[in-house]
Amino acid sequence: MQSTRTLKDRIFLVIKGLAMGAANKVPGVSGGVVAFVAGFYEEFIYSLQRVNNKAFKLFFNGRFKSFYRYINGKFLSLLFLGMIVSYFSISKVLDYLIVNYQLYVWSTFFGMILGSIYYINKDFKQWNQKTITALILGAAVGISISFLDPATENDNLFFVFFCGIISVSGMTLPGFSGSFILILLGNYVLLLVDSVNALYDTLFDIISGDFSFWQDQARMRMLKVLGVFTLGSVTGLVTFSHILNYILHHYKNITLATIVGFIIGSLGVVWPWKETIYKTNSEGAFILDSTGEQVIANYQRFLPELNTQTYIAIAYIVLGIFIILGLEWYGQRTRQVKNK
């Protein structure tokens, strides 16, 4: 798989990683949908499940080249490079756009998910009683999640490890947003804002030659939380990939139908017309995170009035659909060129 990739393929793989990273950061959007629509979902799952006992034996025996080839290292490294770069760049731009143009950003994502449903359903010809039941169950779970009330913040390290395992579902399960699930678990701010800011501050201190953070108990606690969350995320990523690889191999049609259901259910989370509900304390004052931003509790959805803003939002939904159709067209063209 690795040796046949051209330079152009590698560049586009990094770009796909950028898109996955940006999608994973936004509550309600799933990076797994990007992998599914961009056509590398099964290779992604296959590569992750190669992180197993054999891989660890190769690594600890010093056979690094064999380890790299065994886990499809070139594919994973380029993809994760894109995700890491995205976290420090594109996702920051998305944060700005969501704050200033929230309706249009959500409209574009809504359109992209509609396009994704069309894209997946178009080539799926195995509809029967079992797959339709799986579709309905997947959609019901996805819709139910979007209406759950969030829990309170909890920095217990066992719970943080569990959050790490659950949060990577957005990368491995299209339609499940890891960021939104963290909001429901009450730890979105703790794990994706406060602990990451603690890491930024620590790296800046180290570069500046200031190591006094060792004496800062609150900072060290945040770094410990981030470390445990990262460990949980890696554990979840490898575990989910093994489970998904097995069920894709043995129950592919039912799995794909369930994934389509999850994606349909996620439309409730990314519904463009919604009001953000922020957390407040017992006195009614807004709770702020470490950056001074208000903490999101959930969203209250409503039907829009027909006005200019709504028509523009609908245009962005159409744009989102065309983005997916454009990706599909590019994918077909690329495959045709390779098959010549």
mmCIF file of C-alpha atoms in Angstrom:
data_model
loop_
_atom_site.group_PDB
_atom_site.id
_atom_site.type_symbol
_atom_site.label_atom_id
_atom_site.label_comp_id
_atom_site.label_asym_id
_atom_site.label_seq_id
_atom_site.Cartn_x
_atom_site.Cartn_y
_atom_site.Cartn_z
ATOM 1 C CA MET A 1 0.000 0.000 0.000
ATOM 2 C CA GLN A 2 2.793 2.403 0.847
ATOM 3 C CA SER A 3 5.152 1.884 -2.070
ATOM 4 C CA THR A 4 2.506 2.643 -4.716
ATOM 5 C CA ARG A 5 1.732 6.128 -3.398
ATOM 6 C CA THR A 6 2.853 8.980 -5.618
ATOM 7 C CA LEU A 7 3.955 12.372 -4.271
ATOM 8 C CA LYS A 8 0.529 13.732 -5.212
ATOM 9 C CA ASP A 9 -1.161 10.918 -3.231
ATOM 10 C CA ARG A 10 0.972 11.742 -0.204
ATOM 11 C CA ILE A 11 0.157 15.447 -0.375
ATOM 12 C CA PHE A 12 -3.570 14.695 -0.600
ATOM 13 C CA LEU A 13 -3.273 12.264 2.305
ATOM 14 C CA VAL A 14 -1.885 15.083 4.469
ATOM 15 C CA ILE A 15 -4.760 17.310 3.272
ATOM 16 C CA LYS A 16 -7.244 14.574 4.235
ATOM 17 C CA GLY A 17 -5.575 14.481 7.652
ATOM 18 C CA LEU A 18 -6.056 18.261 7.900
ATOM 19 C CA ALA A 19 -9.768 17.797 7.155
ATOM 20 C CA MET A 20 -10.098 14.961 9.678
ATOM 21 C CA GLY A 21 -8.347 16.982 12.379
ATOM 22 C CA ALA A 22 -10.567 20.002 11.794
ATOM 23 C CA ALA A 23 -13.724 17.864 11.812
ATOM 24 C CA ASN A 24 -12.733 16.098 15.047
ATOM 25 C CA LYS A 25 -12.306 19.452 16.828
ATOM 26 C CA VAL A 26 -15.835 20.716 16.033
ATOM 27 C CA PRO A 27 -18.611 19.487 18.366
ATOM 28 C CA GLY A 28 -21.152 17.625 16.221
ATOM 29 C CA VAL A 29 -18.850 16.788 13.315
ATOM 30 C CA SER A 30 -17.093 13.438 12.914
ATOM 31 C CA GLY A 31 -13.628 12.969 11.428
ATOM 32 C CA GLY A 32 -14.713 9.437 10.542
ATOM 33 C CA VAL A 33 -17.160 10.881 7.994
ATOM 34 C CA VAL A 34 -14.210 12.545 6.232
ATOM 35 C CA ALA A 35 -12.378 9.209 6.125
ATOM 36 C CA PHE A 36 -15.486 7.449 4.833
ATOM 37 C CA VAL A 37 -16.291 9.931 2.076
ATOM 38 C CA ALA A 38 -12.657 10.465 1.071
ATOM 39 C CA GLY A 39 -12.375 6.715 0.511
ATOM 40 C CA PHE A 40 -9.677 5.723 3.010
ATOM 41 C CA TYR A 41 -11.830 4.598 5.975
ATOM 42 C CA GLU A 42 -11.178 0.858 5.585
ATOM 43 C CA GLU A 43 -7.427 1.373 5.100
ATOM 44 C CA PHE A 44 -7.416 3.622 8.179
ATOM 45 C CA ILE A 45 -9.117 0.957 10.326
ATOM 46 C CA TYR A 46 -6.938 -1.792 8.835
ATOM 47 C CA SER A 47 -3.742 0.155 9.575
ATOM 48 C CA LEU A 48 -4.743 0.945 13.171
ATOM 49 C CA GLN A 49 -5.590 -2.675 13.958
ATOM 50 C CA ARG A 50 -2.057 -3.627 12.900
ATOM 51 C CA VAL A 51 -0.895 -1.984 16.130
ATOM 52 C CA ASN A 52 -0.920 -5.331 17.931
ATOM 53 C CA ASN A 53 1.373 -7.766 19.744
ATOM 54 C CA LYS A 54 3.354 -8.539 16.611
ATOM 55 C CA ALA A 55 3.945 -4.818 16.023
ATOM 56 C CA PHE A 56 5.171 -4.332 19.603
ATOM 57 C CA LYS A 57 7.525 -7.321 19.255
ATOM 58 C CA LEU A 58 9.020 -5.859 16.077
ATOM 59 C CA PHE A 59 9.436 -2.469 17.762
ATOM 60 C CA PHE A 60 11.014 -3.692 21.001
ATOM 61 C CA ASN A 61 13.329 -6.032 19.062
ATOM 62 C CA GLY A 62 14.704 -3.000 17.242
ATOM 63 C CA ARG A 63 13.229 -3.965 13.871
ATOM 64 C CA PHE A 64 11.934 -0.458 13.261
ATOM 65 C CA LYS A 65 11.768 -0.681 9.456
ATOM 66 C CA SER A 66 9.713 -3.895 9.630
ATOM 67 C CA PHE A 67 7.510 -2.317 12.327
ATOM 68 C CA TYR A 68 6.941 0.757 10.130
ATOM 69 C CA ARG A 69 5.994 -1.359 7.115
ATOM 70 C CA TYR A 70 3.808 -3.715 9.174
ATOM 71 C CA ILE A 71 1.582 -0.941 10.564
ATOM 72 C CA ASN A 72 1.367 0.834 7.161
ATOM 73 C CA GLY A 73 3.461 3.580 8.745
ATOM 74 C CA LYS A 74 3.706 5.900 5.751
ATOM 75 C CA PHE A 75 -0.086 6.107 5.512
ATOM 76 C CA LEU A 76 -0.605 6.660 9.254
ATOM 77 C CA SER A 77 2.275 9.115 9.647
ATOM 78 C CA LEU A 78 1.084 11.338 6.766
ATOM 79 C CA LEU A 79 -2.501 11.224 8.011
ATOM 80 C CA PHE A 80 -1.581 12.043 11.624
ATOM 81 C CA LEU A 81 0.807 14.768 10.414
ATOM 82 C CA GLY A 82 -2.189 16.427 8.759
ATOM 83 C CA MET A 83 -4.280 16.050 11.945
ATOM 84 C CA ILE A 84 -1.574 17.576 14.152
ATOM 85 C CA VAL A 85 -0.988 20.508 11.785
ATOM 86 C CA SER A 86 -4.762 20.990 11.585
ATOM 87 C CA TYR A 87 -5.091 21.199 15.357
ATOM 88 C CA PHE A 88 -2.714 24.174 15.460
ATOM 89 C CA SER A 89 -3.941 25.883 12.274
ATOM 90 C CA ILE A 90 -7.183 25.020 10.450
ATOM 91 C CA SER A 91 -9.092 24.153 13.618
ATOM 92 C CA LYS A 92 -8.161 27.590 15.015
ATOM 93 C CA VAL A 93 -9.634 29.217 11.883
ATOM 94 C CA LEU A 94 -12.754 27.089 12.348
ATOM 95 C CA ASP A 95 -13.025 28.266 15.962
ATOM 96 C CA TYR A 96 -13.005 31.874 14.700
ATOM 97 C CA LEU A 97 -15.572 31.171 11.967
ATOM 98 C CA ILE A 98 -17.922 29.381 14.381
ATOM 99 C CA VAL A 99 -17.808 32.355 16.759
ATOM 100 C CA ASN A 100 -18.401 34.954 14.024
ATOM 101 C CA TYR A 101 -20.352 33.078 11.321
ATOM 102 C CA GLN A 102 -21.918 30.238 13.296
ATOM 103 C CA LEU A 103 -25.061 29.775 11.182
ATOM 104 C CA TYR A 104 -23.158 29.546 7.900
ATOM 105 C CA VAL A 105 -20.496 27.174 9.270
ATOM 106 C CA TRP A 106 -23.117 24.791 10.656
ATOM 107 C CA SER A 107 -25.070 25.069 7.379
ATOM 108 C CA THR A 108 -22.002 24.024 5.405
ATOM 109 C CA PHE A 109 -21.393 21.052 7.710
ATOM 110 C CA PHE A 110 -25.078 20.102 7.507
ATOM 111 C CA GLY A 111 -24.840 20.112 3.708
ATOM 112 C CA MET A 112 -21.641 18.054 3.802
ATOM 113 C CA ILE A 113 -23.316 15.404 5.969
ATOM 114 C CA LEU A 114 -26.337 15.330 3.610
ATOM 115 C CA GLY A 115 -23.897 14.858 0.729
ATOM 116 C CA SER A 116 -22.117 12.118 2.689
ATOM 117 C CA ILE A 117 -25.386 10.226 3.190
ATOM 118 C CA TYR A 118 -26.053 10.396 -0.564
ATOM 119 C CA TYR A 119 -22.482 9.342 -1.338
ATOM 120 C CA ILE A 120 -22.557 6.271 0.910
ATOM 121 C CA ASN A 121 -26.104 5.224 -0.016
ATOM 122 C CA LYS A 122 -25.438 5.573 -3.762
ATOM 123 C CA ASP A 123 -23.118 2.567 -3.927
ATOM 124 C CA PHE A 124 -24.798 0.517 -1.198
ATOM 125 C CA LYS A 125 -27.062 -2.058 -2.855
ATOM 126 C CA GLN A 126 -27.604 -4.479 0.038
ATOM 127 C CA TRP A 127 -30.797 -3.070 1.552
ATOM 128 C CA ASN A 128 -32.864 -5.788 3.237
ATOM 129 C CA GLN A 129 -34.685 -6.313 6.545
ATOM 130 C CA LYS A 130 -31.446 -6.653 8.550
ATOM 131 C CA THR A 131 -29.649 -3.650 7.062
ATOM 132 C CA ILE A 132 -32.761 -1.422 7.259
ATOM 133 C CA THR A 133 -33.151 -2.381 10.945
ATOM 134 C CA ALA A 134 -29.453 -1.540 11.512
ATOM 135 C CA LEU A 135 -29.985 1.812 9.746
ATOM 136 C CA ILE A 136 -32.972 2.686 11.970
ATOM 137 C CA LEU A 137 -31.148 1.666 15.173
ATOM 138 C CA GLY A 138 -28.053 3.666 14.170
ATOM 139 C CA ALA A 139 -30.165 6.745 13.417
ATOM 140 C CA ALA A 140 -32.076 6.380 16.709
ATOM 141 C CA VAL A 141 -28.836 6.211 18.714
ATOM 142 C CA GLY A 142 -27.400 9.226 16.850
ATOM 143 C CA ILE A 143 -30.548 11.322 17.371
ATOM 144 C CA SER A 144 -30.849 10.296 21.041
ATOM 145 C CA ILE A 145 -27.278 11.391 21.764
ATOM 146 C CA SER A 146 -27.981 14.865 20.360
ATOM 147 C CA PHE A 147 -30.744 15.438 22.947
ATOM 148 C CA LEU A 148 -28.951 14.157 26.070
ATOM 149 C CA ASP A 149 -28.222 16.578 28.903
ATOM 150 C CA PRO A 150 -24.506 17.038 29.677
ATOM 151 C CA ALA A 151 -22.926 15.803 32.892
ATOM 152 C CA THR A 152 -20.842 17.969 35.240
ATOM 153 C CA GLU A 153 -17.052 18.262 34.865
ATOM 154 C CA ASN A 154 -15.070 15.423 36.456
ATOM 155 C CA ASP A 155 -11.255 15.291 36.605
ATOM 156 C CA ASN A 156 -11.041 11.826 38.215
ATOM 157 C CA LEU A 157 -8.211 10.147 36.274
ATOM 158 C CA PHE A 158 -10.151 6.895 35.696
ATOM 159 C CA PHE A 159 -13.020 8.924 34.224
ATOM 160 C CA VAL A 160 -10.568 11.010 32.157
ATOM 161 C CA PHE A 161 -9.082 7.765 30.759
ATOM 162 C CA PHE A 162 -12.630 6.631 29.880
ATOM 163 C CA CYS A 163 -13.255 10.009 28.178
ATOM 164 C CA GLY A 164 -10.138 9.440 26.082
ATOM 165 C CA ILE A 165 -11.411 6.032 24.962
ATOM 166 C CA ILE A 166 -14.865 7.410 24.083
ATOM 167 C CA SER A 167 -13.669 10.647 22.447
ATOM 168 C CA VAL A 168 -11.826 8.849 19.605
ATOM 169 C CA SER A 169 -15.142 7.357 18.464
ATOM 170 C CA GLY A 170 -15.420 10.353 16.105
ATOM 171 C CA MET A 171 -12.315 9.161 14.246
ATOM 172 C CA THR A 172 -13.313 5.509 14.012
ATOM 173 C CA LEU A 173 -17.131 5.722 13.894
ATOM 174 C CA PRO A 174 -18.498 8.060 11.185
ATOM 175 C CA GLY A 175 -21.451 10.021 12.573
ATOM 176 C CA PHE A 176 -20.229 10.055 16.184
ATOM 177 C CA SER A 177 -18.645 13.340 17.216
ATOM 178 C CA GLY A 178 -15.979 12.804 19.873
ATOM 179 C CA SER A 179 -16.034 16.515 20.763
ATOM 180 C CA PHE A 180 -19.812 16.530 21.255
ATOM 181 C CA ILE A 181 -19.637 13.367 23.380
ATOM 182 C CA LEU A 182 -17.050 15.145 25.574
ATOM 183 C CA ILE A 183 -19.564 17.984 26.031
ATOM 184 C CA LEU A 184 -22.161 15.419 27.138
ATOM 185 C CA LEU A 185 -19.631 13.834 29.521
ATOM 186 C CA GLY A 186 -18.990 17.330 30.953
ATOM 187 C CA ASN A 187 -15.267 17.326 30.154
ATOM 188 C CA TYR A 188 -14.946 19.177 26.814
ATOM 189 C CA VAL A 189 -13.457 22.294 28.419
ATOM 190 C CA LEU A 190 -11.240 20.348 30.837
ATOM 191 C CA LEU A 191 -9.735 18.075 28.163
ATOM 192 C CA LEU A 192 -9.760 20.133 24.949
ATOM 193 C CA VAL A 193 -9.299 23.650 26.357
ATOM 194 C CA ASP A 194 -7.838 23.853 29.874
ATOM 195 C CA SER A 195 -5.399 20.918 29.683
ATOM 196 C CA VAL A 196 -4.236 21.877 26.172
ATOM 197 C CA ASN A 197 -3.665 25.463 27.346
ATOM 198 C CA ALA A 198 -1.627 24.072 30.268
ATOM 199 C CA LEU A 199 0.525 22.201 27.723
ATOM 200 C CA TYR A 200 0.980 25.383 25.632
ATOM 201 C CA ASP A 201 2.006 27.360 28.721
ATOM 202 C CA THR A 202 4.419 24.605 29.802
ATOM 203 C CA LEU A 203 6.086 24.393 26.380
ATOM 204 C CA PHE A 204 6.436 28.191 26.327
ATOM 205 C CA ASP A 205 7.985 28.118 29.825
ATOM 206 C CA ILE A 206 10.464 25.399 28.806
ATOM 207 C CA ILE A 207 11.502 27.345 25.688
ATOM 208 C CA SER A 208 11.945 30.434 27.891
ATOM 209 C CA GLY A 209 14.079 28.434 30.362
ATOM 210 C CA ASP A 210 11.508 28.784 33.130
ATOM 211 C CA PHE A 211 10.977 25.460 34.975
ATOM 212 C CA SER A 212 9.025 26.849 37.921
ATOM 213 C CA PHE A 213 5.898 25.083 36.654
ATOM 214 C CA TRP A 214 7.162 21.983 38.529
ATOM 215 C CA GLN A 215 6.024 23.751 41.711
ATOM 216 C CA ASP A 216 2.601 24.669 40.267
ATOM 217 C CA GLN A 217 0.282 21.921 41.520
ATOM 218 C CA ALA A 218 -2.658 23.066 39.379
ATOM 219 C CA ARG A 219 -0.495 23.034 36.215
ATOM 220 C CA MET A 220 0.969 19.614 36.993
ATOM 221 C CA ARG A 221 -2.532 18.290 37.648
ATOM 222 C CA MET A 222 -3.655 19.556 34.227
ATOM 223 C CA LEU A 223 -0.634 17.953 32.531
ATOM 224 C CA LYS A 224 -1.384 14.665 34.299
ATOM 225 C CA VAL A 225 -5.010 14.898 33.129
ATOM 226 C CA LEU A 226 -3.844 15.538 29.539
ATOM 227 C CA GLY A 227 -1.417 12.599 29.702
ATOM 228 C CA VAL A 228 -4.094 10.198 30.971
ATOM 229 C CA PHE A 229 -6.579 11.507 28.367
ATOM 230 C CA THR A 230 -3.999 10.955 25.590
ATOM 231 C CA LEU A 231 -3.304 7.423 26.869
ATOM 232 C CA GLY A 232 -7.042 6.709 26.884
ATOM 233 C CA SER A 233 -7.386 8.091 23.354
ATOM 234 C CA VAL A 234 -4.587 5.856 22.028
ATOM 235 C CA THR A 235 -6.086 2.850 23.830
ATOM 236 C CA GLY A 236 -9.521 3.595 22.384
ATOM 237 C CA LEU A 237 -8.151 4.156 18.889
ATOM 238 C CA VAL A 238 -6.384 0.785 18.802
ATOM 239 C CA THR A 239 -9.225 -1.078 20.552
ATOM 240 C CA PHE A 240 -11.997 0.353 18.359
ATOM 241 C CA SER A 241 -9.968 -0.338 15.216
ATOM 242 C CA HIS A 242 -9.613 -4.036 16.123
ATOM 243 C CA ILE A 243 -13.331 -4.365 16.838
ATOM 244 C CA LEU A 244 -14.342 -2.459 13.689
ATOM 245 C CA ASN A 245 -11.923 -4.388 11.489
ATOM 246 C CA TYR A 246 -13.490 -7.632 12.738
ATOM 247 C CA ILE A 247 -17.111 -6.565 12.218
ATOM 248 C CA LEU A 248 -16.338 -4.946 8.838
ATOM 249 C CA HIS A 249 -14.804 -8.259 7.764
ATOM 250 C CA HIS A 250 -17.637 -10.459 9.077
ATOM 251 C CA TYR A 251 -20.701 -8.160 9.008
ATOM 252 C CA LYS A 252 -19.792 -5.509 6.449
ATOM 253 C CA ASN A 253 -23.288 -4.697 5.117
ATOM 254 C CA ILE A 254 -24.885 -4.418 8.568
ATOM 255 C CA THR A 255 -21.950 -2.293 9.787
ATOM 256 C CA LEU A 256 -22.165 0.074 6.793
ATOM 257 C CA ALA A 257 -25.942 0.401 7.251
ATOM 258 C CA THR A 258 -25.453 1.217 10.954
ATOM 259 C CA ILE A 259 -22.819 3.826 10.062
ATOM 260 C CA VAL A 260 -25.252 5.453 7.607
ATOM 261 C CA GLY A 261 -27.764 5.523 10.477
ATOM 262 C CA PHE A 262 -25.223 7.182 12.799
ATOM 263 C CA ILE A 263 -24.537 9.824 10.139
ATOM 264 C CA ILE A 264 -28.281 10.467 9.639
ATOM 265 C CA GLY A 265 -28.636 10.788 13.423
ATOM 266 C CA SER A 266 -25.770 13.305 13.554
ATOM 267 C CA LEU A 267 -27.861 15.741 11.473
ATOM 268 C CA GLY A 268 -29.630 16.613 14.724
ATOM 269 C CA VAL A 269 -26.347 17.726 16.292
ATOM 270 C CA VAL A 270 -25.251 19.901 13.339
ATOM 271 C CA TRP A 271 -28.724 21.389 12.653
ATOM 272 C CA PRO A 272 -27.760 24.981 11.696
ATOM 273 C CA TRP A 273 -30.593 26.805 13.432
ATOM 274 C CA LYS A 274 -29.844 26.469 17.091
ATOM 275 C CA GLU A 275 -29.088 28.657 20.074
ATOM 276 C CA THR A 276 -26.056 27.859 22.185
ATOM 277 C CA ILE A 277 -26.869 27.258 25.866
ATOM 278 C CA TYR A 278 -24.004 28.192 28.203
ATOM 279 C CA LYS A 279 -23.330 26.815 31.677
ATOM 280 C CA THR A 280 -24.152 29.034 34.641
ATOM 281 C CA ASN A 281 -23.432 28.775 38.356
ATOM 282 C CA SER A 282 -25.988 28.722 41.183
ATOM 283 C CA GLU A 283 -26.174 32.537 41.057
ATOM 284 C CA GLY A 284 -26.966 32.571 37.325
ATOM 285 C CA ALA A 285 -23.577 33.942 36.223
ATOM 286 C CA PHE A 286 -21.846 32.410 33.216
ATOM 287 C CA ILE A 287 -19.071 29.897 33.961
ATOM 288 C CA LEU A 288 -15.843 30.737 32.090
ATOM 289 C CA ASP A 289 -13.024 28.406 31.007
ATOM 290 C CA SER A 290 -9.283 29.113 31.403
ATOM 291 C CA THR A 291 -9.310 31.343 28.290
ATOM 292 C CA GLY A 292 -12.198 33.466 29.592
ATOM 293 C CA GLU A 293 -14.717 31.937 27.149
ATOM 294 C CA GLN A 294 -18.205 30.855 28.196
ATOM 295 C CA VAL A 295 -18.631 27.087 28.623
ATOM 296 C CA ILE A 296 -21.091 25.370 26.235
ATOM 297 C CA ALA A 297 -23.729 23.224 27.973
ATOM 298 C CA ASN A 298 -25.825 22.224 24.947
ATOM 299 C CA TYR A 299 -27.863 23.600 22.041
ATOM 300 C CA GLN A 300 -31.529 24.557 21.714
ATOM 301 C CA ARG A 301 -32.745 23.864 18.170
ATOM 302 C CA PHE A 302 -35.551 25.728 16.349
ATOM 303 C CA LEU A 303 -37.118 26.110 12.880
ATOM 304 C CA PRO A 304 -35.917 29.200 10.971
ATOM 305 C CA GLU A 305 -37.982 32.107 9.685
ATOM 306 C CA LEU A 306 -37.858 32.645 5.920
ATOM 307 C CA ASN A 307 -35.616 35.687 5.541
ATOM 308 C CA THR A 308 -32.412 36.695 3.758
ATOM 309 C CA GLN A 309 -30.174 35.095 6.389
ATOM 310 C CA THR A 310 -32.049 31.792 6.056
ATOM 311 C CA TYR A 311 -31.728 31.815 2.257
ATOM 312 C CA ILE A 312 -27.976 32.440 2.569
ATOM 313 C CA ALA A 313 -27.740 29.555 5.051
ATOM 314 C CA ILE A 314 -29.573 27.279 2.581
ATOM 315 C CA ALA A 315 -27.062 28.330 -0.076
ATOM 316 C CA TYR A 316 -24.258 27.209 2.269
ATOM 317 C CA ILE A 317 -26.046 23.859 2.746
ATOM 318 C CA VAL A 318 -26.012 23.452 -1.042
ATOM 319 C CA LEU A 319 -22.316 24.421 -1.026
ATOM 320 C CA GLY A 320 -21.639 21.689 1.549
ATOM 321 C CA ILE A 321 -23.396 19.116 -0.639
ATOM 322 C CA PHE A 322 -21.340 20.207 -3.672
ATOM 323 C CA ILE A 323 -18.098 19.940 -1.669
ATOM 324 C CA ILE A 324 -18.841 16.243 -1.073
ATOM 325 C CA LEU A 325 -19.930 15.702 -4.681
ATOM 326 C CA GLY A 326 -16.698 17.390 -5.779
ATOM 327 C CA LEU A 327 -14.661 15.028 -3.593
ATOM 328 C CA GLU A 328 -16.569 12.094 -5.075
ATOM 329 C CA TRP A 329 -15.896 13.329 -8.628
ATOM 330 C CA TYR A 330 -12.194 13.781 -7.835
ATOM 331 C CA GLY A 331 -12.024 10.285 -6.313
ATOM 332 C CA GLN A 332 -13.624 8.689 -9.381
ATOM 333 C CA ARG A 333 -11.303 10.588 -11.720
ATOM 334 C CA THR A 334 -8.238 9.547 -9.698
ATOM 335 C CA ARG A 335 -9.284 5.893 -9.759
ATOM 336 C CA GLN A 336 -9.847 6.045 -13.539
ATOM 337 C CA VAL A 337 -6.371 7.495 -14.106
ATOM 338 C CA LYS A 338 -4.778 4.778 -11.920
ATOM 339 C CA ASN A 339 -6.641 2.010 -13.756
ATOM 340 C CA LYS A 340 -5.391 3.110 -17.185
#
